[in-house]
CSV table of N, CA and C and ligand atoms in Angstrom, one decimal:
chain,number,residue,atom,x,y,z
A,117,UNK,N,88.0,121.1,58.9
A,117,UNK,CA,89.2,121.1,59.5
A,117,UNK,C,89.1,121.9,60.8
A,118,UNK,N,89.9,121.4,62.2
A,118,UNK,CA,89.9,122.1,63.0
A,118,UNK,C,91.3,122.5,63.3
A,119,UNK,N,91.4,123.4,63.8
A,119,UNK,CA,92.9,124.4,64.1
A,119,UNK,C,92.8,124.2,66.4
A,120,UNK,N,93.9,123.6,66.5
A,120,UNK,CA,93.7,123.4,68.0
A,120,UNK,C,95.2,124.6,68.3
A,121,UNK,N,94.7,125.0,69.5
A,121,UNK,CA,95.3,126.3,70.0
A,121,UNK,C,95.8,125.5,71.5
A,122,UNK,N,97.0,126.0,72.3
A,122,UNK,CA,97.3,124.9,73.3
A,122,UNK,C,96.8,125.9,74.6
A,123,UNK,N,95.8,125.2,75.2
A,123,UNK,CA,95.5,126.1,76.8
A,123,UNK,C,96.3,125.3,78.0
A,124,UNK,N,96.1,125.9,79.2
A,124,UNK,CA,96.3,125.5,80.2
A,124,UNK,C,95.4,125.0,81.0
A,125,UNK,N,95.4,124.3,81.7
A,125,UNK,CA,94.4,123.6,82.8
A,125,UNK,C,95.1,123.7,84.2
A,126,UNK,N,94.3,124.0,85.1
A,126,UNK,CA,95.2,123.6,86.4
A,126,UNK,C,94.3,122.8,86.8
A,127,UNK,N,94.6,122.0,87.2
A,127,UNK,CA,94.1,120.4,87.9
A,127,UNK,C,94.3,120.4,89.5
A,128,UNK,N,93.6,119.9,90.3
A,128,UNK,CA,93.7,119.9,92.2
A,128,UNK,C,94.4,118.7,92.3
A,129,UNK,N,94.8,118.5,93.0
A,129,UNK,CA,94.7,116.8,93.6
A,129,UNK,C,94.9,117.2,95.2
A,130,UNK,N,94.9,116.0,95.8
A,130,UNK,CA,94.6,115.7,97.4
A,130,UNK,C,96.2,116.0,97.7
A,131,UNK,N,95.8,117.7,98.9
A,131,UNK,CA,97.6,117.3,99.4
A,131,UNK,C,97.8,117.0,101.2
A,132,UNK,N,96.1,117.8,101.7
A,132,UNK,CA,96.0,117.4,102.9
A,132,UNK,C,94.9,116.7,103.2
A,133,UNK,N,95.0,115.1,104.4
A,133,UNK,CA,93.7,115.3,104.5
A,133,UNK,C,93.7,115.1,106.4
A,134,UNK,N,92.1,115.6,106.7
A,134,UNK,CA,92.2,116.0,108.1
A,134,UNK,C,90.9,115.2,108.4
A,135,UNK,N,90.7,114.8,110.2
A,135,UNK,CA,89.6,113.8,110.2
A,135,UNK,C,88.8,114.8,110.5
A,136,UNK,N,87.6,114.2,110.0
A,136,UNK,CA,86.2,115.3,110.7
A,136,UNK,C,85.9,115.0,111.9
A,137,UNK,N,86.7,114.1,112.7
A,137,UNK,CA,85.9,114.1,113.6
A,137,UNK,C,86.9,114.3,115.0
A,138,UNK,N,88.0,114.6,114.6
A,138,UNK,CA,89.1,115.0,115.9
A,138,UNK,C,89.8,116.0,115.2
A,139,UNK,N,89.8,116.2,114.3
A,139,UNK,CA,90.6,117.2,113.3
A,139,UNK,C,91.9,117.3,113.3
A,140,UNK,N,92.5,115.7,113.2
A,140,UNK,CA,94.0,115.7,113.2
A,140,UNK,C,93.9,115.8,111.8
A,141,UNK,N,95.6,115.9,111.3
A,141,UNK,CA,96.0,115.7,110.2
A,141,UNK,C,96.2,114.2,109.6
A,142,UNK,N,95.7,114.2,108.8
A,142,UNK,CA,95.5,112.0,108.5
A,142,UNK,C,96.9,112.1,107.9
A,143,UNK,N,97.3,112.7,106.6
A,143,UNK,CA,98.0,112.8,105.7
A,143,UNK,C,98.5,114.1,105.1
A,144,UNK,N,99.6,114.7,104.8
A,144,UNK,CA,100.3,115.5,104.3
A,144,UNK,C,100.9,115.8,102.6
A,145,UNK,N,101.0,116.5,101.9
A,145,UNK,CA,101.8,116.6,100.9
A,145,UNK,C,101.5,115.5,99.9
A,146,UNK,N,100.4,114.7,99.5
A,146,UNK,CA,100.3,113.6,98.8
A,146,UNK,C,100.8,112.0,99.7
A,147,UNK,N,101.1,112.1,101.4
A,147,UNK,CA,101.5,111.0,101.4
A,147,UNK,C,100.3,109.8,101.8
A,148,UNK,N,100.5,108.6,102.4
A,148,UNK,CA,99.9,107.9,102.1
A,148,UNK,C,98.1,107.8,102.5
A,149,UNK,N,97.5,107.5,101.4
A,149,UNK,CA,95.9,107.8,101.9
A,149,UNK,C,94.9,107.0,101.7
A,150,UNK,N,95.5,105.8,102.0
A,150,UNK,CA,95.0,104.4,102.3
A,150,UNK,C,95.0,104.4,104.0
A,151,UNK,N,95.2,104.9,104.7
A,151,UNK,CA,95.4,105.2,106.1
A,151,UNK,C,93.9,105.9,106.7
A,152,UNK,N,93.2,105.9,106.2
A,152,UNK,CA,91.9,106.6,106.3
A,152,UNK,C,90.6,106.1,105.1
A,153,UNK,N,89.6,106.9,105.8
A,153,UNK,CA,88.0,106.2,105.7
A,153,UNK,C,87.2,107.4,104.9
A,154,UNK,N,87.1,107.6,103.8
A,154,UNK,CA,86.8,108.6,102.7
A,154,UNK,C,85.3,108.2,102.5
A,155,UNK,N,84.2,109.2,102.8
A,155,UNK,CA,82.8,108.8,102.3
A,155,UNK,C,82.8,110.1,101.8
A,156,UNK,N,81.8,109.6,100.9
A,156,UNK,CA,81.0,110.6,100.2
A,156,UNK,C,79.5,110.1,99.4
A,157,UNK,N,78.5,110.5,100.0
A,157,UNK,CA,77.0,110.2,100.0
A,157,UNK,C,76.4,111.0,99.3
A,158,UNK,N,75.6,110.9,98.2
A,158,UNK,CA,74.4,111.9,97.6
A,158,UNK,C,73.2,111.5,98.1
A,159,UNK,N,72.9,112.3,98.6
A,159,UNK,CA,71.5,112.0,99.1
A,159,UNK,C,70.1,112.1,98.0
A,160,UNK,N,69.3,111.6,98.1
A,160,UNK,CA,68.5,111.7,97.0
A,160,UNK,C,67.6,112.6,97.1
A,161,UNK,N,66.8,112.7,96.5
A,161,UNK,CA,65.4,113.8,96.9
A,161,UNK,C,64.4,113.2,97.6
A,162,UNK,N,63.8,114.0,98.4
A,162,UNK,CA,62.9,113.7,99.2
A,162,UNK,C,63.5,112.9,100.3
A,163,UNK,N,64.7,112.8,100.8
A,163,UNK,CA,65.6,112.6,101.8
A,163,UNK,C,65.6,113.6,102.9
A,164,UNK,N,66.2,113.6,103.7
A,164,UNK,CA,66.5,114.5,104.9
A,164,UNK,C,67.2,115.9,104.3
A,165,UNK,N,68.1,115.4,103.5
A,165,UNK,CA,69.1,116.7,102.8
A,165,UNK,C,69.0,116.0,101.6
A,166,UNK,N,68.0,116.0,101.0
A,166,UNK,CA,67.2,116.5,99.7
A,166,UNK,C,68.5,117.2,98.6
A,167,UNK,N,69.1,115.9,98.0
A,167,UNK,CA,70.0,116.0,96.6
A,167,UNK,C,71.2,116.8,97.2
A,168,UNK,N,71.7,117.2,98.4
A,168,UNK,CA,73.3,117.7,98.8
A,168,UNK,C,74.4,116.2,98.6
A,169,UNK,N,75.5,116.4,98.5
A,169,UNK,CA,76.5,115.5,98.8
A,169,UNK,C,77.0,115.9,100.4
A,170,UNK,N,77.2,114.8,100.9
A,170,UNK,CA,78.1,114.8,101.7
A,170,UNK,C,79.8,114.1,101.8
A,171,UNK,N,80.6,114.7,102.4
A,171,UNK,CA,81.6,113.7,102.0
A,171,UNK,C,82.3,114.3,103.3
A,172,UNK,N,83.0,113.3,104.0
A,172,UNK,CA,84.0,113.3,104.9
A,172,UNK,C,85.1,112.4,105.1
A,173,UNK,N,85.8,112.5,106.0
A,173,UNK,CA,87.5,111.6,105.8
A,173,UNK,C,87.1,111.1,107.8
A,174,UNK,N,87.7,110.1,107.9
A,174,UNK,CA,88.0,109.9,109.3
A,174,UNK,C,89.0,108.7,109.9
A,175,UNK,N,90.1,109.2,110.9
A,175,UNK,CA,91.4,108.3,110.9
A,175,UNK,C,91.0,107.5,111.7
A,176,UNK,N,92.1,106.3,111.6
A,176,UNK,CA,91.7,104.9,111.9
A,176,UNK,C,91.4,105.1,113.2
A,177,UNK,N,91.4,106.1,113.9
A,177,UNK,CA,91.5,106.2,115.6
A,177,UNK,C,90.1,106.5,115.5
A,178,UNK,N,89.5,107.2,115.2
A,178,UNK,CA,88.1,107.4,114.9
A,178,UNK,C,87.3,106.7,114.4
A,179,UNK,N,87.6,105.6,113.1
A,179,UNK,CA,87.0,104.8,112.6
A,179,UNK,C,87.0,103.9,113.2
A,180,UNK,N,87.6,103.6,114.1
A,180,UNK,CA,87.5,102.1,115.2
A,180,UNK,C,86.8,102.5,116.3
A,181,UNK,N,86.6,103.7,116.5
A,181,UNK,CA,85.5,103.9,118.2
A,181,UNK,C,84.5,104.2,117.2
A,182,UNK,N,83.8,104.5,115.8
A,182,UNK,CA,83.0,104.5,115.6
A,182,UNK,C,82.1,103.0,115.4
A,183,UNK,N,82.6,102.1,114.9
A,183,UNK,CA,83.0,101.0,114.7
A,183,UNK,C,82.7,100.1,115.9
A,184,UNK,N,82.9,100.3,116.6
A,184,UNK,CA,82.8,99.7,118.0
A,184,UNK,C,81.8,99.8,118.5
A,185,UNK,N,80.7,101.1,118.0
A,185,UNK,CA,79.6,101.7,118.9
A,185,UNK,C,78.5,100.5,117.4
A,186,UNK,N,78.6,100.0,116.5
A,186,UNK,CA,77.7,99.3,115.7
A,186,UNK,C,77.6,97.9,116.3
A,187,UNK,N,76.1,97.4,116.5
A,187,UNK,CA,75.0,96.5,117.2
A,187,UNK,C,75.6,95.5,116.1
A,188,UNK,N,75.8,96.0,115.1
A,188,UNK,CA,76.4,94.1,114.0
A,188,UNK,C,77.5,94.7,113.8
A,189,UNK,N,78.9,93.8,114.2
A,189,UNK,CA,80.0,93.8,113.6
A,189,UNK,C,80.4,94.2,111.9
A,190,UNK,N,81.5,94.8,111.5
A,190,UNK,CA,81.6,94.9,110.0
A,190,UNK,C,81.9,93.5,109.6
A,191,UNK,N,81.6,93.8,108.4
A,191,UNK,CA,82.4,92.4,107.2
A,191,UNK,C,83.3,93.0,107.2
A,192,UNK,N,84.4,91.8,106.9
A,192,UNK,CA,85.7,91.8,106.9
A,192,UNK,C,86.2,90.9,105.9
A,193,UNK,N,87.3,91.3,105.2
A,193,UNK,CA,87.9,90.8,104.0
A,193,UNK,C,89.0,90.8,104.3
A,194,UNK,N,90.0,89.9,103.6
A,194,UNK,CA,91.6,90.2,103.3
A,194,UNK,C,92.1,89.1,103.8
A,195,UNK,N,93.6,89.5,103.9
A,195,UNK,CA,94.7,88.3,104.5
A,195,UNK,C,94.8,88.7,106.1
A,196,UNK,N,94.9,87.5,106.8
A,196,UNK,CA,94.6,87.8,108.5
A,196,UNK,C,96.0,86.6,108.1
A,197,UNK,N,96.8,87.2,109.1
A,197,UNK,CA,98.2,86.9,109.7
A,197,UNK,C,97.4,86.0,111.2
A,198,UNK,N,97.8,84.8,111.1
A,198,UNK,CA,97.5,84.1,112.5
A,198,UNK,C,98.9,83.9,113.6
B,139,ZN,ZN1,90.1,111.2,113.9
């Protein structure tokens, strides 16, 4: 038989996020964060940075001059409005 006792947990969630690479604010207080470009990379061993994660956020204003500077265009998916 086990006897369960009730604890507490406090849990994070996402309330800001900010771009890495202009350092605006993308999003505020939980609001929407489909508006931005979320990576997060483990690198492996024997890589450059050898088993660290990286992870960063960047707004659409950034993700499109980044975007722009790439020799092959992205794939592209979804509904296009003509
Ligand atoms: Zn930005």
């Amino acid at each position: 038989m086990k006897k369960y006792k009730a604890v507490q947990v406090e849990i994070q969630e996402v309330d800001t996020v900010v771009c890495n690479l202009c350092g605006r604010t993308i999003s505020e207080h939980g609001g929407n964060h489909d508006c931005h470009v979320s990576v997060e990379k483990k690198w492996g061993y024997g890589t450059k940075w050898d088993g660290e994660t990286h992870s960063f956020d960047l707004c659409e204003t950034c993700y499109e001059e980044l975007i722009s500077r790439f020799k092959i265009d992205i794939a592209r998916s979804g509904i296009f409005l003509l």
